[in-house]
Structure formats: C-alpha cells, structure tokens
PDB file of C-alpha atoms in Angstrom:
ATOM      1  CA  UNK A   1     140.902 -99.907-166.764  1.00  0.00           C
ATOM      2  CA  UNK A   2     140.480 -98.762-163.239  1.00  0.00           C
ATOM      3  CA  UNK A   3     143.359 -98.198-162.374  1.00  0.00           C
ATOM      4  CA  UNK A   4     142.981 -94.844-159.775  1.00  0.00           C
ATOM      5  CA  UNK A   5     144.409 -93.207-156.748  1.00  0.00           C
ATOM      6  CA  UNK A   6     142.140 -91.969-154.121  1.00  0.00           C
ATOM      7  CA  UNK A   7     141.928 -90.237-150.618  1.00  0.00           C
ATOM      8  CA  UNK A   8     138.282 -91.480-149.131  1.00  0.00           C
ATOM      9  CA  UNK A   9     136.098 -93.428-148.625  1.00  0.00           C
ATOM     10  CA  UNK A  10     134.969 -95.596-151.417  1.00  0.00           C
ATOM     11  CA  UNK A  11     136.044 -96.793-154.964  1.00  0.00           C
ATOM     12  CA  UNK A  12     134.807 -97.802-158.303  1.00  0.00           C
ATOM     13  CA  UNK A  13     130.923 -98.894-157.694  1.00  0.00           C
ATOM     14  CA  UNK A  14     131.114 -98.633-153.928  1.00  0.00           C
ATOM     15  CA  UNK A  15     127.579 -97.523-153.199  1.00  0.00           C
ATOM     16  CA  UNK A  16     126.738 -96.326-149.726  1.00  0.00           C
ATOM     17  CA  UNK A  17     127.035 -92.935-147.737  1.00  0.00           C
ATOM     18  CA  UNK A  18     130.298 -92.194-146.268  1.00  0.00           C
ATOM     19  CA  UNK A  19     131.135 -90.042-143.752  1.00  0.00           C
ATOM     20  CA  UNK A  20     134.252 -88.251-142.446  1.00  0.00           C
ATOM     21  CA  UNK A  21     136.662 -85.471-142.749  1.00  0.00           C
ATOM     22  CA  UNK A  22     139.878 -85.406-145.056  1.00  0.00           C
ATOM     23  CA  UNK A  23     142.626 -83.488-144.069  1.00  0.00           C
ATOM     24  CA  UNK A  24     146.345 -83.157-146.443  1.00  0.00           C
ATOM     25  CA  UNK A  25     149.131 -81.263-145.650  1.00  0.00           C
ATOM     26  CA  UNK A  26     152.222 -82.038-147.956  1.00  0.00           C
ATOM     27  CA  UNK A  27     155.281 -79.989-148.022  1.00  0.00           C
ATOM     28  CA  UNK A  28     155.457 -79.062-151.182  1.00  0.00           C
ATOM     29  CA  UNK A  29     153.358 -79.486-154.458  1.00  0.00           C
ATOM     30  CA  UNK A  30     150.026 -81.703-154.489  1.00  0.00           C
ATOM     31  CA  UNK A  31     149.317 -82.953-158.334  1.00  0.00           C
ATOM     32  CA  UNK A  32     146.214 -85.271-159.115  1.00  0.00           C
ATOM     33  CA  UNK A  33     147.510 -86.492-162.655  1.00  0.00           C
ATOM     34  CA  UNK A  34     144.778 -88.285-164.332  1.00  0.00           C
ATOM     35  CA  UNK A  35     146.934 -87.753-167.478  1.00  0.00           C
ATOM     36  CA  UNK A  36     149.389 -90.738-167.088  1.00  0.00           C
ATOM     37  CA  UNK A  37     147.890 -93.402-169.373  1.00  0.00           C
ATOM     38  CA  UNK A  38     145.159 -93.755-171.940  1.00  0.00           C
ATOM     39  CA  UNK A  39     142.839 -96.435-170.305  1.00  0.00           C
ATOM     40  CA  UNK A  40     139.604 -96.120-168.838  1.00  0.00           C
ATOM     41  CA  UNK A  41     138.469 -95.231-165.546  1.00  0.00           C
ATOM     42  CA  UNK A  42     141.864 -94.024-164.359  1.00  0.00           C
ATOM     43  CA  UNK A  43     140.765 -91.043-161.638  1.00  0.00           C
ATOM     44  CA  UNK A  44     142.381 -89.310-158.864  1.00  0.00           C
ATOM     45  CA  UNK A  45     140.806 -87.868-156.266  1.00  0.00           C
ATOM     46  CA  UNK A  46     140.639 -86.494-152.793  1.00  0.00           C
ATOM     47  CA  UNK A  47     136.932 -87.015-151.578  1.00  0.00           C
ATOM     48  CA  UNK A  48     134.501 -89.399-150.659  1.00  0.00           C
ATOM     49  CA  UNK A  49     132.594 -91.415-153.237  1.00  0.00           C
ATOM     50  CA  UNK A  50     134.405 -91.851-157.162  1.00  0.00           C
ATOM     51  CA  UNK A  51     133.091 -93.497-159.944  1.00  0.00           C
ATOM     52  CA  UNK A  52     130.083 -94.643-160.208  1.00  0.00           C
ATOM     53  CA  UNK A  53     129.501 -94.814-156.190  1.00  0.00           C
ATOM     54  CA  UNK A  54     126.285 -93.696-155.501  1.00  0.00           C
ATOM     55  CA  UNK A  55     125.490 -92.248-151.688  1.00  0.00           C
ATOM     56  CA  UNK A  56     125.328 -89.675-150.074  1.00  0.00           C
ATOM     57  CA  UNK A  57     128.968 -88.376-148.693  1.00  0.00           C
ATOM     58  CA  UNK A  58     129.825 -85.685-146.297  1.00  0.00           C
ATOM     59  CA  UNK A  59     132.795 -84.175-144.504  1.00  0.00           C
ATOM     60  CA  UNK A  60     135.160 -81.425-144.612  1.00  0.00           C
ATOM     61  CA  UNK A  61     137.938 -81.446-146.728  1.00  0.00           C
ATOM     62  CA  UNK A  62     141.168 -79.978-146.330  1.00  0.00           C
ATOM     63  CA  UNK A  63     144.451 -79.682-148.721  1.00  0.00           C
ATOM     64  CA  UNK A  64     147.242 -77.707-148.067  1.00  0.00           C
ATOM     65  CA  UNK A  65     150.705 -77.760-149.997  1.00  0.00           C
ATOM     66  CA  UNK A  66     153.942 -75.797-149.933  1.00  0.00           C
ATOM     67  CA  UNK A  67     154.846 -76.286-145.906  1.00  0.00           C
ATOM     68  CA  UNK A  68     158.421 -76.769-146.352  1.00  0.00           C
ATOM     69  CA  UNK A  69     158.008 -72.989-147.752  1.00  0.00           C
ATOM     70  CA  UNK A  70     159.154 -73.615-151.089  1.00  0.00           C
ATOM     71  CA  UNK A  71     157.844 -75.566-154.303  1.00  0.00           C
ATOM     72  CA  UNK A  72     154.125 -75.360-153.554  1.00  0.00           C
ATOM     73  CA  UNK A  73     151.019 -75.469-155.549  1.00  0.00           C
ATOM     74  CA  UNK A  74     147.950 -77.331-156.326  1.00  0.00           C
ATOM     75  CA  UNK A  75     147.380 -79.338-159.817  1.00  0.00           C
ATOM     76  CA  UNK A  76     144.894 -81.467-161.179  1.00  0.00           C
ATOM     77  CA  UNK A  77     145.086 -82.607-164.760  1.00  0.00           C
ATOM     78  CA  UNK A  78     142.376 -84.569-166.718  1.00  0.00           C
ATOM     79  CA  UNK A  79     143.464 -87.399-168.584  1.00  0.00           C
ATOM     80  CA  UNK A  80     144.525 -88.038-172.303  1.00  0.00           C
ATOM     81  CA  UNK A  81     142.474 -88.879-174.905  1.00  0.00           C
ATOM     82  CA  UNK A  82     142.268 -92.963-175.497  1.00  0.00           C
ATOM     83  CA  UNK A  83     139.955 -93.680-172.540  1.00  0.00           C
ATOM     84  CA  UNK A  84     137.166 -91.891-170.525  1.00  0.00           C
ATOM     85  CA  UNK A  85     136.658 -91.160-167.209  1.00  0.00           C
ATOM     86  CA  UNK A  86     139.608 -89.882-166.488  1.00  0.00           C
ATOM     87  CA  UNK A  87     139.071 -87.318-163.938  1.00  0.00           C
ATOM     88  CA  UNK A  88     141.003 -85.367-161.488  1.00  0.00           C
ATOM     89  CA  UNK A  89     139.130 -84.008-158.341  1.00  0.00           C
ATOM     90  CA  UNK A  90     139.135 -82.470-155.288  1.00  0.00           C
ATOM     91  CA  UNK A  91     135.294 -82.909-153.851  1.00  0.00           C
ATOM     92  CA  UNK A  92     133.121 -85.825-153.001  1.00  0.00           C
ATOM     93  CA  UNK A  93     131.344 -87.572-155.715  1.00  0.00           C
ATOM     94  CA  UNK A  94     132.946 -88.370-159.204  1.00  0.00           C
ATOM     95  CA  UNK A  95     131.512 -89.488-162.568  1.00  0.00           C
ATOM     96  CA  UNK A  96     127.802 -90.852-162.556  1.00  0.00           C
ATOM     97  CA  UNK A  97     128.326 -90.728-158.610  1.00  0.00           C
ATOM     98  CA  UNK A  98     124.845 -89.694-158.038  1.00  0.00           C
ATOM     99  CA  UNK A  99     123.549 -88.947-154.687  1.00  0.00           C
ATOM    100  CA  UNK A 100     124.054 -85.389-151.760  1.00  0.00           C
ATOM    101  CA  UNK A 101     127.275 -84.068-151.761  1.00  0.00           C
ATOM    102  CA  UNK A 102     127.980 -82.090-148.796  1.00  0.00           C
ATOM    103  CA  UNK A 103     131.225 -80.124-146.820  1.00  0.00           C
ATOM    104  CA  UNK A 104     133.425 -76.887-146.996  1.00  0.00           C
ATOM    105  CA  UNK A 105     136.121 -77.351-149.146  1.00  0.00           C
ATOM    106  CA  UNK A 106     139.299 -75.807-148.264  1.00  0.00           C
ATOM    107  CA  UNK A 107     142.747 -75.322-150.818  1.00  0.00           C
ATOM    108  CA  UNK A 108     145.561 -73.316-149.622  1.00  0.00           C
ATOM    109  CA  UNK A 109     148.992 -73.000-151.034  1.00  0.00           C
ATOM    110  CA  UNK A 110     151.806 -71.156-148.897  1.00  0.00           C
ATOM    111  CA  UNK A 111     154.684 -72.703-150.876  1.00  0.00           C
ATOM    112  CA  UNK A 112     154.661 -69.818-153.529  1.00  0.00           C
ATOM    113  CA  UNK A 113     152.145 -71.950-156.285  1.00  0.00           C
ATOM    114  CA  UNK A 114     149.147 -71.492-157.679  1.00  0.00           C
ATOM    115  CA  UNK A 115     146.290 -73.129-158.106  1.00  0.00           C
ATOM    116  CA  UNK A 116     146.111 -75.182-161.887  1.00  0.00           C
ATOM    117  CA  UNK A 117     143.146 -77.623-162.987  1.00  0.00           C
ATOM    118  CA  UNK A 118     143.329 -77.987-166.617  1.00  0.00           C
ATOM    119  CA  UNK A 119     140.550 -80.516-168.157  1.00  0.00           C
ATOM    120  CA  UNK A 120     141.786 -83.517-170.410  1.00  0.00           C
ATOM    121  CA  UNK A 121     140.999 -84.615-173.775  1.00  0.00           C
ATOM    122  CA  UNK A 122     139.411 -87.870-173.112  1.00  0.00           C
ATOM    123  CA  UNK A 123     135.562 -87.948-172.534  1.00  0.00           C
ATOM    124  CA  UNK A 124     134.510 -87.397-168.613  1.00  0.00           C
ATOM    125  CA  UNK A 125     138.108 -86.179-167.880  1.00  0.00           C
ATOM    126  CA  UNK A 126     137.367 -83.183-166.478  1.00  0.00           C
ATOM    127  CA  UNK A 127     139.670 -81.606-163.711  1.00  0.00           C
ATOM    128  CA  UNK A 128     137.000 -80.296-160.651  1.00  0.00           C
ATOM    129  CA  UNK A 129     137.326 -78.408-157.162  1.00  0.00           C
ATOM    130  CA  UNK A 130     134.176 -78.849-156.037  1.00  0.00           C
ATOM    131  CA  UNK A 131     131.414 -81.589-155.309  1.00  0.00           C
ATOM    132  CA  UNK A 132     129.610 -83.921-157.870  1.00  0.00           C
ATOM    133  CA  UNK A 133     130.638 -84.911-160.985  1.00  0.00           C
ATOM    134  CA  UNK A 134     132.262 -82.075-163.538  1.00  0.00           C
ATOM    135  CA  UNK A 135     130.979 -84.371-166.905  1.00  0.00           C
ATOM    136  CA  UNK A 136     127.651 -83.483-165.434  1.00  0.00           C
ATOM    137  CA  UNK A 137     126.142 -86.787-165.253  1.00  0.00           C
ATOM    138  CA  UNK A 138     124.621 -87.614-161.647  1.00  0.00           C
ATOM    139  CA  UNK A 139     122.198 -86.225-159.589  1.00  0.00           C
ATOM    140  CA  UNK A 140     121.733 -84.992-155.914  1.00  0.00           C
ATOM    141  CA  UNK A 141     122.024 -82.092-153.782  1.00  0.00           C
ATOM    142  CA  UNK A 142     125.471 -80.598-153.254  1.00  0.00           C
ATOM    143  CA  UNK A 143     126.522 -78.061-150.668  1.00  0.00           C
ATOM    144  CA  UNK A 144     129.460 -76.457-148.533  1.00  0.00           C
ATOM    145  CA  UNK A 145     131.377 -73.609-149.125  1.00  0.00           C
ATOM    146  CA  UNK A 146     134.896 -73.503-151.136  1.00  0.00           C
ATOM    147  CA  UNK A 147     137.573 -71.296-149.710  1.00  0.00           C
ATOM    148  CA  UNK A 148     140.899 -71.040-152.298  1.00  0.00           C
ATOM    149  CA  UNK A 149     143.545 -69.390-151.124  1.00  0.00           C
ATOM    150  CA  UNK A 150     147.013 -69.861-153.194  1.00  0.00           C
ATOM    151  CA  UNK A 151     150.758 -67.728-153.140  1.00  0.00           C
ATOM    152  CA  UNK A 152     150.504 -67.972-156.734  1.00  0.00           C
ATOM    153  CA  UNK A 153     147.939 -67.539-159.797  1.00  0.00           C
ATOM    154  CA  UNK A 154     144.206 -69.645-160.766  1.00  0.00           C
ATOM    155  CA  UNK A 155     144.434 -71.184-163.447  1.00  0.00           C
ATOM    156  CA  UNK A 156     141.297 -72.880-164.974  1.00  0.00           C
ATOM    157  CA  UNK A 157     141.179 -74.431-168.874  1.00  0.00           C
ATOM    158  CA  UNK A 158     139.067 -76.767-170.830  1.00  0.00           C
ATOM    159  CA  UNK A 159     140.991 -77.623-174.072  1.00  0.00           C
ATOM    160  CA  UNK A 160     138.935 -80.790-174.755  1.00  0.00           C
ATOM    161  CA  UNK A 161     135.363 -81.737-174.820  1.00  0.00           C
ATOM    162  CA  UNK A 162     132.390 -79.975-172.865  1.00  0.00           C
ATOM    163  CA  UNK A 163     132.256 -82.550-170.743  1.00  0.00           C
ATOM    164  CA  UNK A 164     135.981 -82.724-169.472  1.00  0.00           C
ATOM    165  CA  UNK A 165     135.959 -79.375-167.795  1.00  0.00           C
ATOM    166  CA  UNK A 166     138.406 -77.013-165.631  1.00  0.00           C
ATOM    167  CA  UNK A 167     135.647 -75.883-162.805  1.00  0.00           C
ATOM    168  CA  UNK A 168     135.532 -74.345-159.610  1.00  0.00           C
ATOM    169  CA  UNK A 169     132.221 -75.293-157.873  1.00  0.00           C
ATOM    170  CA  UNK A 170     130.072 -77.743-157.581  1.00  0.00           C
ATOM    171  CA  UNK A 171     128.567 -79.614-160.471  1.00  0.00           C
ATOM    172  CA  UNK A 172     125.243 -81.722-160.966  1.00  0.00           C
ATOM    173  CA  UNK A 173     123.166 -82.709-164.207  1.00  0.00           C
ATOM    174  CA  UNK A 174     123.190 -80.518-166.935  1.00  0.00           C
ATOM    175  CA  UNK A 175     120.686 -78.344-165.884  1.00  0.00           C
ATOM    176  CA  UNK A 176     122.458 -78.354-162.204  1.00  0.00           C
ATOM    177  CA  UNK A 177     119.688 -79.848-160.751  1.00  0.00           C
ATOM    178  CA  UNK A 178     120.439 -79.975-156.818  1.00  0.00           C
ATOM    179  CA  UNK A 179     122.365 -76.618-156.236  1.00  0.00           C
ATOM    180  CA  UNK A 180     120.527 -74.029-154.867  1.00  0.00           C
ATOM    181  CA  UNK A 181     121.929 -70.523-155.326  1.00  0.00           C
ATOM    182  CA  UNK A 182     123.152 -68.886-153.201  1.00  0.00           C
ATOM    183  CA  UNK A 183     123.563 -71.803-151.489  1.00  0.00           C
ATOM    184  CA  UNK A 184     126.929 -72.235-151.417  1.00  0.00           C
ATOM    185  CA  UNK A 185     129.776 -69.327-151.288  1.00  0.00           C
ATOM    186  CA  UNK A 186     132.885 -69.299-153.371  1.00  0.00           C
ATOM    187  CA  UNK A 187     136.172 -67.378-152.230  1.00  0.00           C
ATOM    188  CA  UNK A 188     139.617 -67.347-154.602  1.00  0.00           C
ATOM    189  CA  UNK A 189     142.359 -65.434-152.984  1.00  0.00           C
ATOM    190  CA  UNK A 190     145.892 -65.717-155.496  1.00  0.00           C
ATOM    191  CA  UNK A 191     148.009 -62.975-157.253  1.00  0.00           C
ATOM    192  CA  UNK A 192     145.642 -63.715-160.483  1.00  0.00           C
ATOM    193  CA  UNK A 193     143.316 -65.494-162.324  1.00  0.00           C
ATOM    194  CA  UNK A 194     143.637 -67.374-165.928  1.00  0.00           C
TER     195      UNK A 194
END
C-alpha cells in the first residue's frame, strides 16, 4: 500500500498549499501506469497534491512527449482490480484531495502518438487530465484551461466502475460542486477521437 510515483509537490496525506509550475519534456512516450500491482494506494501522477492531501495547489503544468521525433504519446492507465485508489493523473489534486485546484494544463505529443487514458477496474482508479479527483470525492474550486494537442488519436474509456473514470476536465463532488461553467476552456487537437 502506497506505493506511488509522483511529479509535485506533496504525497500521501501531505496537507498544505503548494505552489509551482511543472514542466516534462521526454523524448519519446510518457505512461502513468497505475496498473502494475493490485495493492492500495498505488497512484501516479504529475501535479501537485495526491491522495488524500488537502490544500490548495496551483501552477502550470506542462507535458510534452515524442522529441526524439519518433515513439511518442501520452498514457495513463488506472489500476487493476485488488486494491483502490489506484489512479493515474495528470492535474493537481488526487483522491479525497479536497481543496482549489488551479493552472492551464498543457499535453502535446509530436512523436506521432496519441493521447490514451483508459480507467482501471479497481475502485478510485480512474485515469484523469484535469484537476481534482476523477472518483469524485473532494471538494474545492478548480480552474485553468486544458490545451491537448497530440500527432495521433484521443482515446478515453471507462471499462470498470463509475468511479474509476477516463476524463478530460476537471472533476469535483458528484454534483461538481466548485466548477463554474464556462469557467474553464477545453481544446483537443489529434487525427481522432475514441
């Protein structure tokens, strides 16, 4: 249990606001693979906050893959069933990470990928682009645009529970308490979308 792999500040139960931009450029692919083992608690993410870390966190982040020109693209896989909380993200916040969420979030691939988040099987596994928490269980305010922008096609599944999404956007409670529309703009550029 707890077992993750992060890019941010914070950590499992690190309360506090944090502050700061995040900035990746890899030459080929970037995969957040939640899906490795079966035990609890075993995110990845790129983003300020994670599990249970309540705060406010802010910042621009930035991921970019496919550099050297050649096997690009973007994944992030929710985890197996066996264990919850076994999310994949790129966004601040994470499960039950309550508090405001704020900061454009940028994805490009120019490696010849696509985009992929596919949600896992496992409770609060979901695979999420976006701020807050894609299970839908913490509170705040969340805000910044998302610019997407991959050689390849978007791809978005769920084929597990409600609460272990594929999403683009940000995510709140259940009744997305926090996120004003309009508020926040949304732009996919790829050859498709799945």
């Amino acid at each position: 249990a707890r077992t993750y792999a992060s890019i941010g500040h914070g950590g499992y139960d690190a309360e506090g606001n944090h502050v700061g931009d995040i900035c990746i450029h890899l030459g080929e692919q970037v995969l957040l693979d939640s899906a490795q083992g079966a035990a609890t608690q075993t995110w990845t993410q790129i983003g300020h906050g994670q599990y249970e870390a309540a705060g406010n966190q802010s910042g621009f982040i930035t991921v970019v893959s496919g550099l050297s020109g050649a096997n690009g693209g973007i994944t992030l896989k929710g985890g197996n069933a066996g264990g919850n909380d076994q999310y994949a993200q790129i966004g601040h916040g994470g499960t039950v990470g309550s508090g405001n969420h704020t900061g454009t979030i940028t994805v490009i691939d120019v490696g010849g990928g696509g985009l992929t988040l596919t949600g896992g099987l496992a409770a609060n596994s979901y695979a999420l682009v976006g701020h807050g928490d894609g299970a839908s269980n913490s509170s705040g305010t969340r805000a910044g645009n998302i610019y997407i922008d991959v050689d390849g096609a978007i791809t978005v599944t769920t084929p597990g529970p409600a609460n272990s999404v594929g999403w683009i956007g940000h995510q709140s409670t259940n009744a997305n308490e926090g996120i004003t529309l309009g508020s926040a703009n949304t732009t996919l550029f790829g050859t498709g979308f799945n």
